Tab-separated table of C-alpha atoms and ligand atoms in Angstrom:
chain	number	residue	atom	x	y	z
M	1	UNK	CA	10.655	21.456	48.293
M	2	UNK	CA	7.194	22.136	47.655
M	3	UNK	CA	5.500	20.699	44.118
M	4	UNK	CA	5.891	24.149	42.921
M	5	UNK	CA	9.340	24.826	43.654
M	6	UNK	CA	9.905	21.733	42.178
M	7	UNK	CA	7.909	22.799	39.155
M	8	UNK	CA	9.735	26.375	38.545
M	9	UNK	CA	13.135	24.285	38.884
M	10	UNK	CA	12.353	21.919	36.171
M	11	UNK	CA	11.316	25.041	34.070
M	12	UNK	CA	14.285	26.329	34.616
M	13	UNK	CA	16.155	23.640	33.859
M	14	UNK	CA	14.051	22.391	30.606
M	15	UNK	CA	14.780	26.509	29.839
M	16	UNK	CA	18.525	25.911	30.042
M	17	UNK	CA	18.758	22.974	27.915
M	18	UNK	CA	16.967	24.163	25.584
M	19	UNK	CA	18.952	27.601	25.533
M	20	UNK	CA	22.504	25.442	25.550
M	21	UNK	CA	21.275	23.132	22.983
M	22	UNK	CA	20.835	26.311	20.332
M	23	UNK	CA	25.017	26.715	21.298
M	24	UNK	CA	26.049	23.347	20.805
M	25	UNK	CA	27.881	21.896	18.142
M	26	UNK	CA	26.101	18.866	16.573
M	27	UNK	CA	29.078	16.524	16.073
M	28	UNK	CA	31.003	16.968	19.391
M	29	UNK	CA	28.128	18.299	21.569
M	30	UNK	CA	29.914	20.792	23.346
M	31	UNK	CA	28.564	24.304	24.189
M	32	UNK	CA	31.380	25.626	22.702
M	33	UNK	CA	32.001	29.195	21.755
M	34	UNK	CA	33.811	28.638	18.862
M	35	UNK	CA	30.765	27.703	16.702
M	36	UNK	CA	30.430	28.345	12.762
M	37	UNK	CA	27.300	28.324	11.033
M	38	UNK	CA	28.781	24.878	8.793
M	39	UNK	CA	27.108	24.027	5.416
M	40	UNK	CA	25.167	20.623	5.676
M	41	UNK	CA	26.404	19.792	2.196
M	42	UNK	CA	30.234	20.470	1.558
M	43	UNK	CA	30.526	23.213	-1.211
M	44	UNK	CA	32.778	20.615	-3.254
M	45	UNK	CA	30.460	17.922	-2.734
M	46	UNK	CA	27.899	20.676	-4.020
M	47	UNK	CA	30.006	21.628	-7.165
M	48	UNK	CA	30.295	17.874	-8.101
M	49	UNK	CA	26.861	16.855	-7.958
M	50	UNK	CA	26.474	20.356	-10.165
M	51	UNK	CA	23.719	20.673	-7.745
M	52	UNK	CA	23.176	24.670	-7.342
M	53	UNK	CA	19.894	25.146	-9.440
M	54	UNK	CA	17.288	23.057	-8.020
M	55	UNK	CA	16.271	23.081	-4.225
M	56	UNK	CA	17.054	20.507	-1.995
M	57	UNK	CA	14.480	19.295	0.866
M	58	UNK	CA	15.918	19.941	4.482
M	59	UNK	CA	13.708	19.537	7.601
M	60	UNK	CA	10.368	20.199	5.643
M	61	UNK	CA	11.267	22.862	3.032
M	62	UNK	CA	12.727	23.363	-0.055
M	63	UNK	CA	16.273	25.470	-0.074
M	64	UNK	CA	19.296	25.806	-2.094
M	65	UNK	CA	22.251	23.075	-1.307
M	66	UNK	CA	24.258	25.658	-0.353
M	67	UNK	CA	21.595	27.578	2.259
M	68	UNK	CA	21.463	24.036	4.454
M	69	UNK	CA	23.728	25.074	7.235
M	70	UNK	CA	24.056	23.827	10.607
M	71	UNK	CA	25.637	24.293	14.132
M	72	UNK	CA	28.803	22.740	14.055
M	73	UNK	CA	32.476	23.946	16.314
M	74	UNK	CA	35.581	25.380	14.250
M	75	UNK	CA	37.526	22.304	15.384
M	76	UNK	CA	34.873	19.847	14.197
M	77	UNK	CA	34.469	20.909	10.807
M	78	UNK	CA	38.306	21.171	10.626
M	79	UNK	CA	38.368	17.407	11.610
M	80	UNK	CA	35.625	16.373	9.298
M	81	UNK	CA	37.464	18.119	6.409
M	82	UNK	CA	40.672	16.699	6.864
M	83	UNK	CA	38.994	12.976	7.956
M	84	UNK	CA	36.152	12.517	5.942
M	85	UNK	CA	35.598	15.679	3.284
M	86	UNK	CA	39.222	15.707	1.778
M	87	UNK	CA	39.557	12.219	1.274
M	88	UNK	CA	36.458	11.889	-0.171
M	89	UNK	CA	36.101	14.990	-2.906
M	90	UNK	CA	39.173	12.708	-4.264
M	91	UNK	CA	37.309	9.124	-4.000
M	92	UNK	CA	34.107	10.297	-5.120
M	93	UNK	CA	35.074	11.216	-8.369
M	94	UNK	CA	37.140	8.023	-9.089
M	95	UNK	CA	33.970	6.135	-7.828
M	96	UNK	CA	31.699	7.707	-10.225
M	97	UNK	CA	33.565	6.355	-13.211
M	98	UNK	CA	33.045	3.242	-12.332
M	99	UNK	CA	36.427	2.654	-10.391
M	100	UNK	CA	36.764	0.229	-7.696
M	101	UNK	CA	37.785	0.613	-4.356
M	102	UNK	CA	39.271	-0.856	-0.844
M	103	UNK	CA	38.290	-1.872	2.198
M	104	UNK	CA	39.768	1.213	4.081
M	105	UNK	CA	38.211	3.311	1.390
M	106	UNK	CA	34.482	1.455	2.266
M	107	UNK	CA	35.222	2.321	5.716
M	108	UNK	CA	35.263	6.018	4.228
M	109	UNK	CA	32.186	5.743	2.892
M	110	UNK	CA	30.391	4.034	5.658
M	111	UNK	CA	31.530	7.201	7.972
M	112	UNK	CA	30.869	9.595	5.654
M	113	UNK	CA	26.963	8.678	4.935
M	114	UNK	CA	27.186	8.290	9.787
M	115	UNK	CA	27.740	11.871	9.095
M	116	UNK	CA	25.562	12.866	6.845
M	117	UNK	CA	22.885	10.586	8.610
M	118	UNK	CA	24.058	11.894	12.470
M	119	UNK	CA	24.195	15.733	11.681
M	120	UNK	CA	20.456	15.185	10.532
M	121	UNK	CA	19.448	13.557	12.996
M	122	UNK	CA	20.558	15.775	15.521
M	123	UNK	CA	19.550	18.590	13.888
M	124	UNK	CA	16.114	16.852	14.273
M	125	UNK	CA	16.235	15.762	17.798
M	126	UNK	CA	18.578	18.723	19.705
M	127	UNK	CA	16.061	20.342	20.796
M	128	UNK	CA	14.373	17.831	22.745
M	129	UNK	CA	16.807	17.191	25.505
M	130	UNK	CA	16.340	13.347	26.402
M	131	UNK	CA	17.239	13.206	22.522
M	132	UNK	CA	20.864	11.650	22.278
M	133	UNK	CA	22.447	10.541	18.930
M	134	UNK	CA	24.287	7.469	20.823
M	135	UNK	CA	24.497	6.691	24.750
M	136	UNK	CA	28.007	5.580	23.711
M	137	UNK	CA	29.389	8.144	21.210
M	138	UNK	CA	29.126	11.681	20.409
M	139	UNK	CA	28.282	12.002	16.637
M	140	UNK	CA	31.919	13.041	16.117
M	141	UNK	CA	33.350	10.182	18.214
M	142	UNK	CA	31.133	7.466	15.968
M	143	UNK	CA	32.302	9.129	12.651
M	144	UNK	CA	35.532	9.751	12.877
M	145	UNK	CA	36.627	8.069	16.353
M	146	UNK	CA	39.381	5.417	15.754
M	147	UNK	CA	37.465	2.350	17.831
M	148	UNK	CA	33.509	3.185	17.311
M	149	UNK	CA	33.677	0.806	14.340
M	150	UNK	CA	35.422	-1.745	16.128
M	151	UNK	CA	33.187	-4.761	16.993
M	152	UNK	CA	30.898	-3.886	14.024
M	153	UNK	CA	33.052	-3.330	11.022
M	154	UNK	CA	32.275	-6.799	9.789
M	155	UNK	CA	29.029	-6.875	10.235
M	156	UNK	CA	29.083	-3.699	7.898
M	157	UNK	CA	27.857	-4.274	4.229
M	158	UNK	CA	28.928	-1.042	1.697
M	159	UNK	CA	26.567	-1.133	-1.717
M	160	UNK	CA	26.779	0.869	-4.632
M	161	UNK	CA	25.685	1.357	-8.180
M	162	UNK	CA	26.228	3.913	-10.626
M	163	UNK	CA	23.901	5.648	-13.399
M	164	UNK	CA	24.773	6.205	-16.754
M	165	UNK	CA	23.619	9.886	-17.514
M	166	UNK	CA	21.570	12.360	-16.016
M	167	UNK	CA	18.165	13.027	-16.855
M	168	UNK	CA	17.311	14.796	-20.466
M	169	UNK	CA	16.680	18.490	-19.671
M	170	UNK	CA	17.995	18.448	-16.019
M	171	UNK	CA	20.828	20.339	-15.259
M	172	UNK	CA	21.517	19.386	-11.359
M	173	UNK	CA	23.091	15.831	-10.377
M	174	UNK	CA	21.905	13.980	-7.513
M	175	UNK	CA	22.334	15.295	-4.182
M	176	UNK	CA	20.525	13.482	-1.291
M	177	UNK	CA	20.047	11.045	1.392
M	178	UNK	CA	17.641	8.335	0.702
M	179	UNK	CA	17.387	6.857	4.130
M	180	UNK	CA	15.223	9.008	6.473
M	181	UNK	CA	16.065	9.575	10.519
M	182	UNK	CA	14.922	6.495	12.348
M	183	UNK	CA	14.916	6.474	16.049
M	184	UNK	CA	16.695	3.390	17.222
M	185	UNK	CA	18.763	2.678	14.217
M	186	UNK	CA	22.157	4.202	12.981
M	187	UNK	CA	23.828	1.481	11.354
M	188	UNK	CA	21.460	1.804	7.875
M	189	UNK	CA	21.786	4.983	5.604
M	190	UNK	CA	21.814	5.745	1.991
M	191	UNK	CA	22.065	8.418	-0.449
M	192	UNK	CA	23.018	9.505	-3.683
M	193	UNK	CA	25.415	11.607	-5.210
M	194	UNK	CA	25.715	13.148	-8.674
M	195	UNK	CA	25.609	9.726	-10.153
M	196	UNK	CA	26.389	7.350	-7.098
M	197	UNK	CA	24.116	5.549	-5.325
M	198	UNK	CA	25.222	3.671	-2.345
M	199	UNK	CA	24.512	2.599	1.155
M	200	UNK	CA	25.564	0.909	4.465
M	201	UNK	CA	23.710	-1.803	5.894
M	202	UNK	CA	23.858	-4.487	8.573
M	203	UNK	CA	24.936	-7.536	6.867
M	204	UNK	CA	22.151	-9.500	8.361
M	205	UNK	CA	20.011	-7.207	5.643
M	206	UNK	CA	22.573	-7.348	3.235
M	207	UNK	CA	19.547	-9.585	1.264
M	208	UNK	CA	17.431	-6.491	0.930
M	209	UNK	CA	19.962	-4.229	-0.967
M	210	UNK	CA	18.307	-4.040	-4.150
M	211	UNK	CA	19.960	-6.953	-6.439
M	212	UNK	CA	21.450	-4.290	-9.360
M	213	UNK	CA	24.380	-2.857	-6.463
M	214	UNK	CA	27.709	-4.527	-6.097
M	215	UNK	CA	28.348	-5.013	-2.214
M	216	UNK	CA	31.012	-6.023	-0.167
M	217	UNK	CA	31.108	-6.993	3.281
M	218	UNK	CA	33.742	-4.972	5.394
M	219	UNK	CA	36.966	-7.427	7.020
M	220	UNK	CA	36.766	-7.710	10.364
M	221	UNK	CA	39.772	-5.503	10.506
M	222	UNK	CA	41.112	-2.450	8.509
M	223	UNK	CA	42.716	-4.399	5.674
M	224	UNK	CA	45.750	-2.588	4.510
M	225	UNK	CA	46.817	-4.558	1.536
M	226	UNK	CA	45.491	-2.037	-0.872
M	227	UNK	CA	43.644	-5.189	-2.573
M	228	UNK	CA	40.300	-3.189	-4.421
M	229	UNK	CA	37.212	-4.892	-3.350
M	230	UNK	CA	33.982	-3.610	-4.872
M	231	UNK	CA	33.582	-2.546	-8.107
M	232	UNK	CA	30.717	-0.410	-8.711
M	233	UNK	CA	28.995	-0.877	-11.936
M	234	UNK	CA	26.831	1.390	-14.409
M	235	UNK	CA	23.548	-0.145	-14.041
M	236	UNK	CA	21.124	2.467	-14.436
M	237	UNK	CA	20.314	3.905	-17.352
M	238	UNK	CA	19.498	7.373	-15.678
M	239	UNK	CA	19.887	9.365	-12.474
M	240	UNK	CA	16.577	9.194	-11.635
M	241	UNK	CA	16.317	5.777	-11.985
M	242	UNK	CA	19.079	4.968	-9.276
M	243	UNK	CA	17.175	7.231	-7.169
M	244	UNK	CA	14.058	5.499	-7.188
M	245	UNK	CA	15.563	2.391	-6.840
M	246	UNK	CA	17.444	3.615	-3.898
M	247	UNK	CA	14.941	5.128	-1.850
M	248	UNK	CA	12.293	2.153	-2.814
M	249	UNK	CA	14.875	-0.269	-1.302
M	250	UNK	CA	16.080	2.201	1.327
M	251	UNK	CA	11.967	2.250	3.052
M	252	UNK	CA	13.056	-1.780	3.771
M	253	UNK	CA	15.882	-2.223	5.286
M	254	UNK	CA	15.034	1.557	7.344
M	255	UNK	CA	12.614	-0.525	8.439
M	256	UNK	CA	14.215	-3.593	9.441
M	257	UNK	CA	17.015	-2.158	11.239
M	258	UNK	CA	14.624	0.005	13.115
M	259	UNK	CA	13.318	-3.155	14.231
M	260	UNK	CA	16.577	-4.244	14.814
M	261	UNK	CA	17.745	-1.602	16.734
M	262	UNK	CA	14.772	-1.372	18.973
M	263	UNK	CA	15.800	-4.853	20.197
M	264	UNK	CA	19.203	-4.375	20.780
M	265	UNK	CA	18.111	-1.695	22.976
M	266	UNK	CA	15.523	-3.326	24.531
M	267	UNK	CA	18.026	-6.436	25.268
M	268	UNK	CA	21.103	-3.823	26.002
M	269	UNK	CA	23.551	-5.791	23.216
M	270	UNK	CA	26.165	-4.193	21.679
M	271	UNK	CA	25.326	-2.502	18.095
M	272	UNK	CA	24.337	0.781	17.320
M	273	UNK	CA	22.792	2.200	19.069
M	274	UNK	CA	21.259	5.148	20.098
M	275	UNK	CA	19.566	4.188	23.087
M	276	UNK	CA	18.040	7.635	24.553
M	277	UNK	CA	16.990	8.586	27.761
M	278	UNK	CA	13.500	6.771	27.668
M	279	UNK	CA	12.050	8.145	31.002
M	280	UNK	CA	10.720	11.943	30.432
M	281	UNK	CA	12.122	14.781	31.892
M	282	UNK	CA	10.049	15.432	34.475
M	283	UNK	CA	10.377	19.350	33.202
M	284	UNK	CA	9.065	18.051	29.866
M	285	UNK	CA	5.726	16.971	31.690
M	286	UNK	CA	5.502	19.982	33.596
M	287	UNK	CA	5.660	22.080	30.556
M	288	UNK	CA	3.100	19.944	28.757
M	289	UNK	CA	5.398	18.941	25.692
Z	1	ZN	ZN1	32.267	20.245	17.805
C-alpha cells in the first residue's frame, strides 16, 4: 500500500474511533445503543450535600451539580444504582453523624470514590483513543466487578473525618473530589461530601493521610462478621476546613502513587493500573495531534 493509502486508512480509522468513542458508555465501554445522558453526581447524593445553589467545577467550567452529565448505558447506571448508589444514599448519612462502619461497608466506599474517580477520568481521556482507564478492567468491571479488588484489598487504606458545621452564610454542603486525574495511578482518590471527607490510599502511603482522619486498613478478605471498624470523628470545626485539609493532603499522596504507579507499569507488577497503549497511533501522527 502506498504511504498515502496508508495515510487515508489511518484517517479513517483515527475518524472512527473518535466517532464510536462519542457512543460509548464510560463504565462498560461498549458502543451501545442504549445510552442515557447519566448525571455525574447522583441527584440524592446532590440533595444531601444540599448542593443545588453554587456551581460545581467539571472539566474547566463552572456548572450546576445537577447539569454534570455524562455518557453512560441504561444497564450501567442500573448496576451502579443498585451496587454502589443505593447502598450508599443509606451509609452516607449514618457516616456523617459520626457513625462507624465495617469492612464490607469500606469496601463501599473505596468503589464508590473508583467511580467517581474512573467516570472522570474517562470523560477526560475518551477521546484520545490509546487512552484506556485499565489494560485489565473496564471502569465498570474495577468498580463493581466481584474479583478486581482481589489481590489489593489489603493493601487498601479507607480515611475519613467529619466537620462540625458548615460555613456561616453558605447554604451548599460539600460536593467534590479532591484528588485530580493522574495518569498511571487509580488506587488514590478523595473527596468530600456534605460534611465527609474521606479517601482511599495505598497503605504504603497510609503515612501521608493527614494525621486528624481515622483510617483503617481493609482485611485481606471481605470480613463478614459485621464487627464496625473505623469510626469517623468530628474534627473540623468547619466544612471548609476539611476541604482544605483534604485537598492539601490529597496533592501528596496524588503524587506519590503517580510515582508509584508509573513503576508498576514500567516493571509490569500487579496493582492498579492503567497501563495505556504507550506507542502512538500511527493515525494520531498522521493527523498531527
Ligand atoms: Zn455501560
Amino acid at each position: 500500500m502506498s504511504n498515502r493509502l496508508e495515510r487515508r486508512k489511518n484517517a479513517s480509522i483515527l475518524r472512527a474511533g473518535l466517532n464510536s468513542a462519542k457512543y460509548r458508555c464510560l463504565a462498560c465501554e461498549k458502543a451501545n445503543l442504549n445510552r442515557n445522558k447519566e448525571h455525574f453526581w447522583p441527584r440524592w447524593l446532590i440533595r444531601f450535600a444540599e448542593a443545588t445553589k453554587e456551581p460545581v467545577s467539571w472539566l474547566g467550567k463552572d456548572l450546576p451539580a445537577e447539569a454534570v452529565q455524562i455518557p453512560l448505558c441504561a444497564d450501567c447506571n442500573s448496576a451502579f444504582g443498585h451496587d454502589l448508589e443505593g447502598p450508599m444514599s443509606e451509609l452516607l448519612p449514618r457516616i456523617s453523624v459520626g457513625q462507624s462502619v465495617t469492612d464490607p461497608e469500606c469496601e463501599l466506599l473505596v468503589r464508590w470514590l473508583w467511580k467517581f474517580e474512573g467516570l472522570a477520568w474517562n470523560a477526560f481521556n475518551f477521546h484520545r483513543s490509546e487512552a484506556r482507564y485499565s489494560s485489565k478492567f473496564s471502569l465498570r468491571e474495577r468498580v463493581i466487578g466481584k474479583d478486581s479488588i482481589q489481590g489489593i484489598r489489603g493493601s487498601l487504606v479507607v480515611a475519613m473525618a467529619l466537620a462540625h458545621r458548615n460555613d456561616p452564610g453558605l447554604h451548599d454542603w460539600s460536593l467534590g473530589m479532591d484528588s485530580g486525574l493522574g495518569t498511571h495511578d487509580a488506587i488514590f482518590a478523595s473527596g468530600v461530601f456534605r460534611n465527609v471527607a474521606m479517601m482511599v490510599s495505598f497503605a504504603d502511603f497510609a503515612r501521608l493521610i493527614p494525621p486528624m482522619f481515622s483510617t483503617y486498613q481493609l482485611a485481606g478478605e471481605r470480613q463478614v462478621s459485621g464487627a464496625l471498624v473505623l469510626k469517623p470523628e468530628f474534627v473540623f470545626p468547619l466544612v471548609s476546613d476539611a476541604e482544605i485539609v483534604t485537598a492539601r493532603g490529597s496533592g501528596r499522596l496524588k503524587v506519590e502513587h503517580e510515582r508509584f504507579g508509573e513503576r508498576q507499569n514500567t516493571n509490569s507488577a500487579l496493582v492498579t493500573n492503567r497501563p495505556r497503549l504507550e506507542i502512538p497511533h500511527p493515525a494520531l501522527r498522521t493527523m498531527g495531534s
